[in-house]
Amino acid sequence: MGSSPIYVELASESDDPQVTVIESFCTACEEQGETRLLMTRIPHYREVILTSFQCGHCGNRNNGIQPGGIEDLGVNFKLNVKNTQDLSRQLVKSDYATVCIPEIELEIPPEGEKGEVTTVEGILRKAKDGLNQEQEFRRREHPDTAKLIDNFIDKLNKLLEVEESFTLTIDDPSGNSFLENLCEPIPDPELTKKNYKRTKQQDERMGFYEQEEEDKNEDDEPKNINDEVLTFETLCDKCTKPVSTNMKVVTIPHFKEVIIMATHCDGCGSRTNEVKSGSGISPLGKKIKLKFTDPFDMARDVLKSDTCSIEIPELELYVGGGLIGGKFTTLEGLLNNIRDDLASNPFLMGDSVEGARKTSVEKLMANIDKILDGSLSAHIILDDPAGNSYLQNIYAPDDDPEMTVEDYERTFEQNEDLGLNDMKTENYIENESITEHTVP
């Protein structure tokens, strides 16, 4: 008998919602209340644990969110708030996130703050309510302090009215925070997102410590993994049941070596594949542009790395590198992935999305269908700063008349995103040797 999934879909029609109810201490009246826990999956975000507390004695309520794991990279969001619409942006703040508004020198540290699903306005109002607590007492006992806090509350009120634009940043080393892009599926000019590698100190604050490397056996002979399929155990990202992932090193003709990982879950039938470069980051970035002229173009093989962005100018569609991850598929499969991603995104097609925005996304999906059936002419552009993406040239080894491939020098910002600016790769041994001779 198979085990039921740990994390369930919010839209699940199961009779058993798998909500856990436990008695909890109420900090307001010191009586016993109830906490409800639901382990669920938010599409386009991650697996989370939703908590809701209610006290039947005093009416105290609160809710929180805890991600089901830690991402590989930290994340930093920077938003330029210009109008009241920006205040309504949906926001997920994890337990490890720091929120800052530099214009008023406001910083909300992660210590003592629970994760929550809210909005930009909700963050400001919570800060205001927190400052208002005990103000009556301060006005009697510490009037000077109360006056300073009143002045700061006035600044928060001005931000809530958006009398002037201001900046809000969220820095989360766990990578589990989120800030809504109002312009999806194209980049938001007022919002920037940057992933970064955590420092050792950040890892330790989250409870991760490096393990000492095991001594290597010099008698072990190196294995050639190019000719074998390696298998390792993991969990299905749909139903969380144990599955086996197969990994193989493959050489793509006229390109390079790549590592393909494929997973098939017998429990829910989910199939996924992921592609990683087997040769690191290329010296130059690569931009590939193809004009669709024939339905057979949809059968072209495409390798999209997790650093490659996709653009279809005719549809004003832009898909960032990390949105659908690394893929080894066909152009038809890639466009279907993008279409399915749009259709299942609750921030674009959910019940709370305004009608005009949902209509524009539905029109975009219809145009993708037209490209797939050949009734709409368009171009697709693959831009990969790491140079690890590939689109099949069906005329190889001759040039493809409908496809252009451009190698380019990366910008400083692109090198920064790839972690190359802080990486020392030249004269390392020589400098180390000089240091050894100069130390007494």
CSV table of C-alpha atoms in Angstrom, one decimal:
chain,number,residue,atom,x,y,z
A,1,MET,CA,0.0,0.0,0.0
A,2,GLY,CA,1.5,3.3,-1.1
A,3,SER,CA,2.0,6.2,1.3
A,4,SER,CA,0.1,9.4,0.8
A,5,PRO,CA,2.0,12.5,-0.2
A,6,ILE,CA,3.4,14.8,2.5
A,7,TYR,CA,2.7,18.0,0.6
A,8,VAL,CA,-0.7,18.3,-1.0
A,9,GLU,CA,-1.9,20.7,-3.7
A,10,LEU,CA,-4.1,23.7,-2.6
A,11,ALA,CA,-6.6,22.8,-5.3
A,12,SER,CA,-6.8,19.1,-4.3
A,13,GLU,CA,-10.2,17.6,-4.3
A,14,SER,CA,-9.3,15.0,-1.7
A,15,ASP,CA,-11.8,14.4,1.0
A,16,ASP,CA,-8.9,14.5,3.5
A,17,PRO,CA,-7.2,17.9,3.4
A,18,GLN,CA,-4.5,16.6,5.8
A,19,VAL,CA,-4.8,19.6,8.2
A,20,THR,CA,-3.2,18.9,11.5
A,21,VAL,CA,-4.8,20.5,14.6
A,22,ILE,CA,-2.9,20.9,17.8
A,23,GLU,CA,-3.5,22.7,21.1
A,24,SER,CA,-1.2,25.7,21.5
A,25,PHE,CA,-0.6,28.3,24.3
A,26,CYS,CA,-2.0,31.7,23.6
A,27,THR,CA,0.5,34.4,24.5
A,28,ALA,CA,-2.3,37.1,24.8
A,29,CYS,CA,-4.5,35.5,27.5
A,30,GLU,CA,-2.4,32.5,28.5
A,31,GLU,CA,-5.2,30.0,27.7
A,32,GLN,CA,-5.1,27.2,25.3
A,33,GLY,CA,-5.9,27.9,21.6
A,34,GLU,CA,-5.7,25.8,18.4
A,35,THR,CA,-3.0,25.8,15.7
A,36,ARG,CA,-3.8,24.3,12.3
A,37,LEU,CA,-1.0,23.1,10.1
A,38,LEU,CA,-1.2,22.3,6.4
A,39,MET,CA,1.7,21.1,4.3
A,40,THR,CA,1.0,22.2,0.8
A,41,ARG,CA,2.7,23.3,-2.5
A,42,ILE,CA,2.4,26.8,-4.0
A,43,PRO,CA,2.8,26.6,-7.8
A,44,HIS,CA,5.8,28.6,-9.1
A,45,TYR,CA,7.1,29.0,-5.5
A,46,ARG,CA,7.8,25.9,-3.4
A,47,GLU,CA,6.6,23.5,-0.8
A,48,VAL,CA,5.5,25.3,2.4
A,49,ILE,CA,3.9,24.7,5.8
A,50,LEU,CA,1.0,27.0,6.5
A,51,THR,CA,0.1,27.7,10.1
A,52,SER,CA,-3.1,29.3,11.5
A,53,PHE,CA,-3.6,30.0,15.2
A,54,GLN,CA,-6.9,31.0,16.8
A,55,CYS,CA,-7.8,31.4,20.5
A,56,GLY,CA,-11.4,30.8,21.4
A,57,HIS,CA,-11.0,32.7,24.7
A,58,CYS,CA,-9.7,36.1,23.6
A,59,GLY,CA,-10.1,36.0,19.9
A,60,ASN,CA,-6.3,36.3,19.2
A,61,ARG,CA,-5.4,35.2,15.7
A,62,ASN,CA,-2.2,34.9,13.6
A,63,ASN,CA,-0.9,32.9,10.7
A,64,GLY,CA,2.5,32.1,9.3
A,65,ILE,CA,4.4,30.3,6.6
A,66,GLN,CA,7.4,28.1,6.7
A,67,PRO,CA,9.1,26.8,3.5
A,68,GLY,CA,9.7,23.0,3.4
A,69,GLY,CA,13.4,23.4,2.7
A,70,ILE,CA,16.3,25.7,1.9
A,71,GLU,CA,17.2,26.8,-1.7
A,72,ASP,CA,20.7,26.4,-3.1
A,73,LEU,CA,21.1,30.2,-3.5
A,74,GLY,CA,20.1,33.2,-1.5
A,75,VAL,CA,17.8,35.9,-3.1
A,76,ASN,CA,17.7,39.6,-3.0
A,77,PHE,CA,14.7,41.7,-4.3
A,78,LYS,CA,14.7,45.4,-4.8
A,79,LEU,CA,11.5,47.2,-5.6
A,80,ASN,CA,10.9,50.8,-6.5
A,81,VAL,CA,7.5,51.7,-5.0
A,82,LYS,CA,5.8,54.4,-7.1
A,83,ASN,CA,2.1,54.0,-6.6
A,84,THR,CA,-0.6,52.3,-4.6
A,85,GLN,CA,-0.7,49.4,-7.0
A,86,ASP,CA,2.9,48.6,-5.9
A,87,LEU,CA,1.6,48.4,-2.3
A,88,SER,CA,-0.7,45.5,-3.3
A,89,ARG,CA,2.1,43.3,-4.6
A,90,GLN,CA,2.0,39.9,-3.0
A,91,LEU,CA,5.0,39.1,-0.8
A,92,VAL,CA,6.3,36.0,0.8
A,93,LYS,CA,8.7,36.7,3.7
A,94,SER,CA,10.6,33.7,5.2
A,95,ASP,CA,12.0,33.4,8.7
A,96,TYR,CA,15.4,34.4,7.5
A,97,ALA,CA,14.5,37.5,5.4
A,98,THR,CA,15.6,41.1,6.2
A,99,VAL,CA,13.3,43.9,4.9
A,100,CYS,CA,14.8,47.4,4.5
A,101,ILE,CA,13.5,50.8,3.4
A,102,PRO,CA,16.6,52.9,3.2
A,103,GLU,CA,14.8,56.3,2.7
A,104,ILE,CA,13.5,56.2,6.3
A,105,GLU,CA,16.3,53.9,7.7
A,106,LEU,CA,13.9,51.1,8.5
A,107,GLU,CA,15.2,47.6,8.8
A,108,ILE,CA,13.1,44.6,9.9
A,109,PRO,CA,15.6,41.9,10.9
A,110,PRO,CA,14.7,38.2,10.8
A,111,GLU,CA,15.2,37.6,14.5
A,112,GLY,CA,11.9,37.1,16.2
A,113,GLU,CA,9.9,37.5,12.9
A,114,LYS,CA,7.8,34.6,11.7
A,115,GLY,CA,7.5,33.9,8.0
A,116,GLU,CA,4.3,35.2,6.4
A,117,VAL,CA,2.3,35.7,3.2
A,118,THR,CA,1.4,39.3,2.9
A,119,THR,CA,1.7,42.4,0.7
A,120,VAL,CA,4.0,45.4,0.6
A,121,GLU,CA,1.3,47.4,2.4
A,122,GLY,CA,0.9,44.6,4.9
A,123,ILE,CA,4.6,44.9,5.8
A,124,LEU,CA,4.3,48.6,6.4
A,125,ARG,CA,1.1,48.3,8.5
A,126,LYS,CA,2.6,45.6,10.6
A,127,ALA,CA,5.6,47.8,11.3
A,128,LYS,CA,3.3,50.7,12.2
A,129,ASP,CA,1.1,48.6,14.5
A,130,GLY,CA,4.2,47.2,16.2
A,131,LEU,CA,5.5,50.8,16.9
A,132,ASN,CA,2.0,51.9,18.2
A,133,GLN,CA,2.1,49.2,20.9
A,134,GLU,CA,2.9,50.7,24.3
A,135,GLN,CA,2.8,54.3,23.0
A,136,GLU,CA,0.4,55.4,25.6
A,137,PHE,CA,2.7,54.1,28.3
A,138,ARG,CA,5.7,55.8,26.7
A,139,ARG,CA,3.9,59.1,26.4
A,140,ARG,CA,3.4,59.0,30.2
A,141,GLU,CA,6.8,57.6,31.3
A,142,HIS,CA,9.2,58.5,28.3
A,143,PRO,CA,7.6,61.4,26.4
A,144,ASP,CA,10.8,62.1,24.4
A,145,THR,CA,11.0,58.5,23.1
A,146,ALA,CA,7.3,58.5,22.3
A,147,LYS,CA,7.7,61.7,20.3
A,148,LEU,CA,10.5,60.1,18.2
A,149,ILE,CA,8.4,57.0,17.6
A,150,ASP,CA,5.4,59.2,16.6
A,151,ASN,CA,7.5,61.0,14.1
A,152,PHE,CA,8.6,57.7,12.6
A,153,ILE,CA,5.0,56.5,12.4
A,154,ASP,CA,4.2,59.7,10.4
A,155,LYS,CA,6.9,58.7,8.0
A,156,LEU,CA,5.3,55.2,7.6
A,157,ASN,CA,1.9,56.9,7.0
A,158,LYS,CA,3.4,58.9,4.2
A,159,LEU,CA,4.8,55.8,2.7
A,160,LEU,CA,1.3,54.2,2.9
A,161,GLU,CA,0.0,57.2,0.9
A,162,VAL,CA,2.9,56.9,-1.5
A,163,GLU,CA,3.4,60.7,-1.4
A,164,GLU,CA,6.9,60.0,-2.8
A,165,SER,CA,8.5,56.9,-4.3
A,166,PHE,CA,10.6,54.8,-2.0
A,167,THR,CA,12.7,51.6,-2.2
A,168,LEU,CA,11.9,48.3,-0.5
A,169,THR,CA,14.5,45.5,-0.4
A,170,ILE,CA,14.2,41.9,0.8
A,171,ASP,CA,17.4,40.0,1.4
A,172,ASP,CA,16.9,36.3,2.2
A,173,PRO,CA,19.9,33.9,2.4
A,174,SER,CA,17.5,30.9,2.4
A,175,GLY,CA,16.2,31.9,-1.0
A,176,ASN,CA,12.6,31.3,0.2
A,177,SER,CA,11.2,34.8,-0.1
A,178,PHE,CA,9.1,36.1,-3.1
A,179,LEU,CA,7.9,39.4,-4.4
A,180,GLU,CA,5.3,39.6,-7.1
A,181,ASN,CA,6.2,40.8,-10.7
A,182,LEU,CA,3.2,42.8,-11.9
A,183,CYS,CA,4.4,42.6,-15.5
A,184,GLU,CA,4.7,38.9,-15.9
A,185,PRO,CA,5.7,37.2,-18.2
A,186,ILE,CA,8.1,40.1,-19.1
A,187,PRO,CA,10.6,41.7,-16.7
A,188,ASP,CA,9.2,44.3,-14.3
A,189,PRO,CA,11.1,47.6,-14.7
A,190,GLU,CA,10.6,48.5,-11.1
A,191,LEU,CA,11.7,45.1,-9.6
A,192,THR,CA,15.1,43.4,-9.7
A,193,LYS,CA,15.8,40.0,-8.4
A,194,LYS,CA,19.3,38.7,-7.8
A,195,ASN,CA,20.4,35.2,-6.6
A,196,TYR,CA,23.7,34.9,-4.8
A,197,LYS,CA,25.9,32.3,-3.1
A,198,ARG,CA,25.6,32.3,0.7
A,199,THR,CA,28.6,33.0,2.9
A,200,LYS,CA,29.8,30.5,5.4
A,201,GLN,CA,28.4,32.7,8.2
A,202,GLN,CA,25.0,32.7,6.6
A,203,ASP,CA,25.0,29.0,6.2
A,204,GLU,CA,25.9,28.6,9.9
A,205,ARG,CA,23.1,31.0,11.0
A,206,MET,CA,20.7,28.7,9.2
A,207,GLY,CA,22.2,25.6,10.8
A,208,PHE,CA,24.3,24.3,8.0
A,209,TYR,CA,27.9,23.3,8.7
A,210,GLU,CA,30.5,22.0,6.3
A,211,GLN,CA,31.5,18.4,6.7
A,212,GLU,CA,35.2,17.5,6.7
A,213,GLU,CA,36.2,15.7,3.5
A,214,GLU,CA,36.8,12.0,3.9
A,215,ASP,CA,40.3,10.8,3.2
A,216,LYS,CA,40.6,9.6,-0.3
A,217,ASN,CA,41.9,6.1,-1.0
A,218,GLU,CA,44.9,6.5,-3.3
A,219,ASP,CA,44.6,2.9,-4.4
A,220,ASP,CA,41.1,3.6,-5.9
A,221,GLU,CA,41.2,3.7,-9.7
A,222,PRO,CA,39.4,6.6,-11.4
A,223,LYS,CA,36.1,5.6,-13.0
A,224,ASN,CA,35.0,6.7,-16.4
A,225,ILE,CA,31.3,7.7,-15.9
A,226,ASN,CA,30.8,8.7,-19.6
A,227,ASP,CA,29.8,5.1,-20.4
A,228,GLU,CA,27.4,4.4,-17.6
A,229,VAL,CA,24.1,5.6,-16.2
A,230,LEU,CA,24.3,6.6,-12.5
A,231,THR,CA,21.3,6.3,-10.2
A,232,PHE,CA,20.7,8.1,-7.0
A,233,GLU,CA,17.6,8.4,-4.7
A,234,THR,CA,15.6,11.5,-4.2
A,235,LEU,CA,12.0,12.7,-3.7
A,236,CYS,CA,9.4,13.4,-6.3
A,237,ASP,CA,8.8,17.2,-6.6
A,238,LYS,CA,5.0,16.5,-7.2
A,239,CYS,CA,4.0,13.9,-4.6
A,240,THR,CA,7.2,13.7,-2.5
A,241,LYS,CA,7.4,9.9,-2.7
A,242,PRO,CA,10.9,8.3,-3.0
A,243,VAL,CA,12.0,8.0,-6.6
A,244,SER,CA,15.2,7.2,-8.5
A,245,THR,CA,16.9,9.8,-10.7
A,246,ASN,CA,19.1,8.5,-13.6
A,247,MET,CA,22.1,10.6,-14.6
A,248,LYS,CA,24.2,10.3,-17.8
A,249,VAL,CA,27.0,12.2,-19.4
A,250,VAL,CA,26.1,12.8,-23.1
A,251,THR,CA,28.1,14.4,-25.9
A,252,ILE,CA,25.9,16.6,-28.2
A,253,PRO,CA,27.2,16.7,-31.8
A,254,HIS,CA,28.7,20.1,-32.8
A,255,PHE,CA,28.3,21.2,-29.2
A,256,LYS,CA,29.8,19.9,-25.9
A,257,GLU,CA,29.3,17.4,-23.1
A,258,VAL,CA,26.3,17.8,-20.9
A,259,ILE,CA,24.9,16.0,-17.9
A,260,ILE,CA,21.2,14.9,-18.2
A,261,MET,CA,19.2,13.9,-15.2
A,262,ALA,CA,15.8,12.2,-15.7
A,263,THR,CA,13.2,11.2,-13.1
A,264,HIS,CA,10.1,9.1,-13.4
A,265,CYS,CA,7.7,8.7,-10.5
A,266,ASP,CA,5.7,5.5,-10.4
A,267,GLY,CA,3.4,7.0,-7.7
A,268,CYS,CA,2.0,10.0,-9.6
A,269,GLY,CA,3.4,9.5,-13.1
A,270,SER,CA,5.4,12.7,-13.1
A,271,ARG,CA,8.3,12.8,-15.5
A,272,THR,CA,11.1,15.5,-15.3
A,273,ASN,CA,14.5,16.1,-16.9
A,274,GLU,CA,17.2,18.5,-16.0
A,275,VAL,CA,20.4,19.4,-17.9
A,276,LYS,CA,23.7,20.7,-16.5
A,277,SER,CA,26.8,21.6,-18.4
A,278,GLY,CA,29.6,19.1,-18.1
A,279,SER,CA,32.3,21.6,-19.0
A,280,GLY,CA,31.7,24.6,-16.7
A,281,ILE,CA,31.1,28.1,-17.9
A,282,SER,CA,32.3,29.0,-21.4
A,283,PRO,CA,34.7,31.9,-22.0
A,284,LEU,CA,32.0,33.8,-24.0
A,285,GLY,CA,28.2,34.2,-23.7
A,286,LYS,CA,26.0,32.9,-26.5
A,287,LYS,CA,22.9,34.3,-28.2
A,288,ILE,CA,21.0,32.1,-30.6
A,289,LYS,CA,18.2,33.6,-32.8
A,290,LEU,CA,15.9,31.5,-35.0
A,291,LYS,CA,13.0,32.5,-37.3
A,292,PHE,CA,10.2,30.0,-37.5
A,293,THR,CA,9.6,29.2,-41.2
A,294,ASP,CA,8.4,25.6,-41.2
A,295,PRO,CA,6.4,23.4,-38.9
A,296,PHE,CA,9.4,21.0,-38.9
A,297,ASP,CA,11.3,23.7,-36.9
A,298,MET,CA,9.3,22.6,-33.8
A,299,ALA,CA,11.2,19.3,-34.0
A,300,ARG,CA,14.6,20.9,-33.6
A,301,ASP,CA,16.5,19.7,-30.5
A,302,VAL,CA,17.2,22.5,-27.9
A,303,LEU,CA,19.3,22.5,-24.8
A,304,LYS,CA,18.4,25.3,-22.5
A,305,SER,CA,20.7,25.7,-19.5
A,306,ASP,CA,19.4,27.2,-16.2
A,307,THR,CA,21.2,30.5,-17.0
A,308,CYS,CA,19.6,30.9,-20.4
A,309,SER,CA,16.7,33.4,-21.0
A,310,ILE,CA,14.1,33.0,-23.7
A,311,GLU,CA,12.6,35.8,-25.7
A,312,ILE,CA,9.9,35.9,-28.4
A,313,PRO,CA,9.8,39.6,-29.5
A,314,GLU,CA,6.6,39.4,-31.5
A,315,LEU,CA,4.7,38.3,-28.3
A,316,GLU,CA,6.7,40.6,-26.0
A,317,LEU,CA,7.4,37.5,-24.1
A,318,TYR,CA,10.5,37.2,-21.9
A,319,VAL,CA,11.3,34.1,-19.7
A,320,GLY,CA,14.2,34.5,-17.3
A,321,GLY,CA,16.9,31.9,-16.9
A,322,GLY,CA,15.8,30.2,-13.7
A,323,LEU,CA,12.0,30.1,-14.4
A,324,ILE,CA,11.8,26.7,-16.1
A,325,GLY,CA,15.3,25.5,-15.3
A,326,GLY,CA,17.6,23.5,-17.5
A,327,LYS,CA,15.8,21.5,-20.3
A,328,PHE,CA,16.9,19.1,-23.1
A,329,THR,CA,13.8,18.9,-25.3
A,330,THR,CA,12.5,20.2,-28.7
A,331,LEU,CA,11.3,23.6,-29.6
A,332,GLU,CA,7.8,22.3,-29.4
A,333,GLY,CA,8.4,20.9,-25.9
A,334,LEU,CA,10.0,24.2,-24.8
A,335,LEU,CA,7.0,26.3,-26.0
A,336,ASN,CA,4.6,23.9,-24.4
A,337,ASN,CA,6.5,24.1,-21.1
A,338,ILE,CA,6.2,27.9,-21.2
A,339,ARG,CA,2.5,27.8,-22.0
A,340,ASP,CA,1.8,25.3,-19.2
A,341,ASP,CA,3.8,27.4,-16.8
A,342,LEU,CA,1.7,30.4,-17.6
A,343,ALA,CA,-1.6,28.5,-17.3
A,344,SER,CA,-0.7,27.1,-13.9
A,345,ASN,CA,0.7,30.3,-12.4
A,346,PRO,CA,-1.7,31.5,-9.6
A,347,PHE,CA,-0.3,35.0,-9.8
A,348,LEU,CA,-1.3,35.3,-13.5
A,349,MET,CA,-4.4,33.0,-13.8
A,350,GLY,CA,-5.7,32.7,-10.2
A,351,ASP,CA,-9.2,33.8,-9.0
A,352,SER,CA,-7.8,37.0,-7.5
A,353,VAL,CA,-6.1,38.2,-10.7
A,354,GLU,CA,-7.7,41.2,-12.2
A,355,GLY,CA,-9.6,40.6,-15.5
A,356,ALA,CA,-7.5,42.7,-17.8
A,357,ARG,CA,-4.3,41.0,-16.7
A,358,LYS,CA,-5.8,37.5,-17.0
A,359,THR,CA,-7.1,38.4,-20.5
A,360,SER,CA,-3.6,39.5,-21.7
A,361,VAL,CA,-2.1,36.2,-20.4
A,362,GLU,CA,-4.8,34.2,-22.2
A,363,LYS,CA,-4.1,36.0,-25.4
A,364,LEU,CA,-0.4,35.3,-25.0
A,365,MET,CA,-1.1,31.5,-24.5
A,366,ALA,CA,-3.3,31.6,-27.6
A,367,ASN,CA,-0.5,33.2,-29.7
A,368,ILE,CA,1.9,30.5,-28.5
A,369,ASP,CA,-0.6,27.9,-29.8
A,370,LYS,CA,-0.5,29.8,-33.1
A,371,ILE,CA,3.3,29.6,-33.3
A,372,LEU,CA,3.1,25.9,-32.5
A,373,ASP,CA,0.6,25.2,-35.4
A,374,GLY,CA,2.5,27.4,-37.8
A,375,SER,CA,-0.2,30.0,-38.3
A,376,LEU,CA,1.9,32.8,-36.7
A,377,SER,CA,5.4,33.8,-37.8
A,378,ALA,CA,7.8,34.7,-35.0
A,379,HIS,CA,11.4,34.6,-33.8
A,380,ILE,CA,12.9,32.9,-30.7
A,381,ILE,CA,16.0,34.2,-29.0
A,382,LEU,CA,18.0,32.1,-26.5
A,383,ASP,CA,20.5,34.3,-24.6
A,384,ASP,CA,22.9,32.4,-22.3
A,385,PRO,CA,25.6,34.3,-20.6
A,386,ALA,CA,27.3,31.0,-19.6
A,387,GLY,CA,27.4,29.9,-23.2
A,388,ASN,CA,26.0,26.5,-22.3
A,389,SER,CA,22.8,26.4,-24.5
A,390,TYR,CA,22.3,24.9,-27.9
A,391,LEU,CA,19.8,24.8,-30.8
A,392,GLN,CA,20.0,22.2,-33.5
A,393,ASN,CA,21.3,23.3,-36.9
A,394,ILE,CA,19.4,21.0,-39.3
A,395,TYR,CA,21.8,22.0,-42.1
A,396,ALA,CA,25.0,21.1,-40.1
A,397,PRO,CA,27.9,21.2,-40.9
A,398,ASP,CA,26.7,24.1,-43.2
A,399,ASP,CA,25.2,27.3,-41.9
A,400,ASP,CA,21.5,27.5,-41.1
A,401,PRO,CA,20.0,30.3,-43.2
A,402,GLU,CA,17.3,30.9,-40.6
A,403,MET,CA,19.5,30.8,-37.5
A,404,THR,CA,22.2,33.1,-36.2
A,405,VAL,CA,24.6,32.3,-33.4
A,406,GLU,CA,26.5,35.2,-31.7
A,407,ASP,CA,29.3,34.8,-29.2
A,408,TYR,CA,29.7,37.9,-27.0
A,409,GLU,CA,31.8,39.2,-24.1
A,410,ARG,CA,29.8,39.2,-20.8
A,411,THR,CA,29.1,42.4,-19.0
A,412,PHE,CA,30.4,42.9,-15.4
A,413,GLU,CA,26.8,42.4,-14.1
A,414,GLN,CA,26.5,39.0,-16.0
A,415,ASN,CA,29.9,37.9,-14.6
A,416,GLU,CA,28.7,39.0,-11.1
A,417,ASP,CA,25.5,36.9,-11.5
A,418,LEU,CA,27.6,33.9,-12.5
A,419,GLY,CA,30.0,34.4,-9.5
A,420,LEU,CA,33.0,35.0,-11.8
A,421,ASN,CA,34.1,38.4,-10.5
A,422,ASP,CA,35.2,37.0,-7.1
A,423,MET,CA,36.8,33.8,-8.6
A,424,LYS,CA,40.6,33.8,-8.8
A,425,THR,CA,41.7,31.6,-11.7
A,426,GLU,CA,45.1,33.1,-12.7
A,427,ASN,CA,48.5,33.1,-11.1
A,428,TYR,CA,47.1,31.3,-8.1
A,429,ILE,CA,49.9,28.7,-7.7
A,430,GLU,CA,52.6,31.3,-8.4
A,431,ASN,CA,51.3,33.7,-5.8
A,432,GLU,CA,50.9,30.9,-3.3
A,433,SER,CA,54.5,29.8,-3.9
A,434,ILE,CA,55.8,33.4,-3.4
A,435,THR,CA,54.0,33.7,-0.1
A,436,GLU,CA,55.6,30.5,1.1
A,437,HIS,CA,59.1,31.7,0.4
A,438,THR,CA,58.6,35.2,2.0
A,439,VAL,CA,57.2,33.9,5.3
A,440,PRO,CA,60.1,33.7,7.9
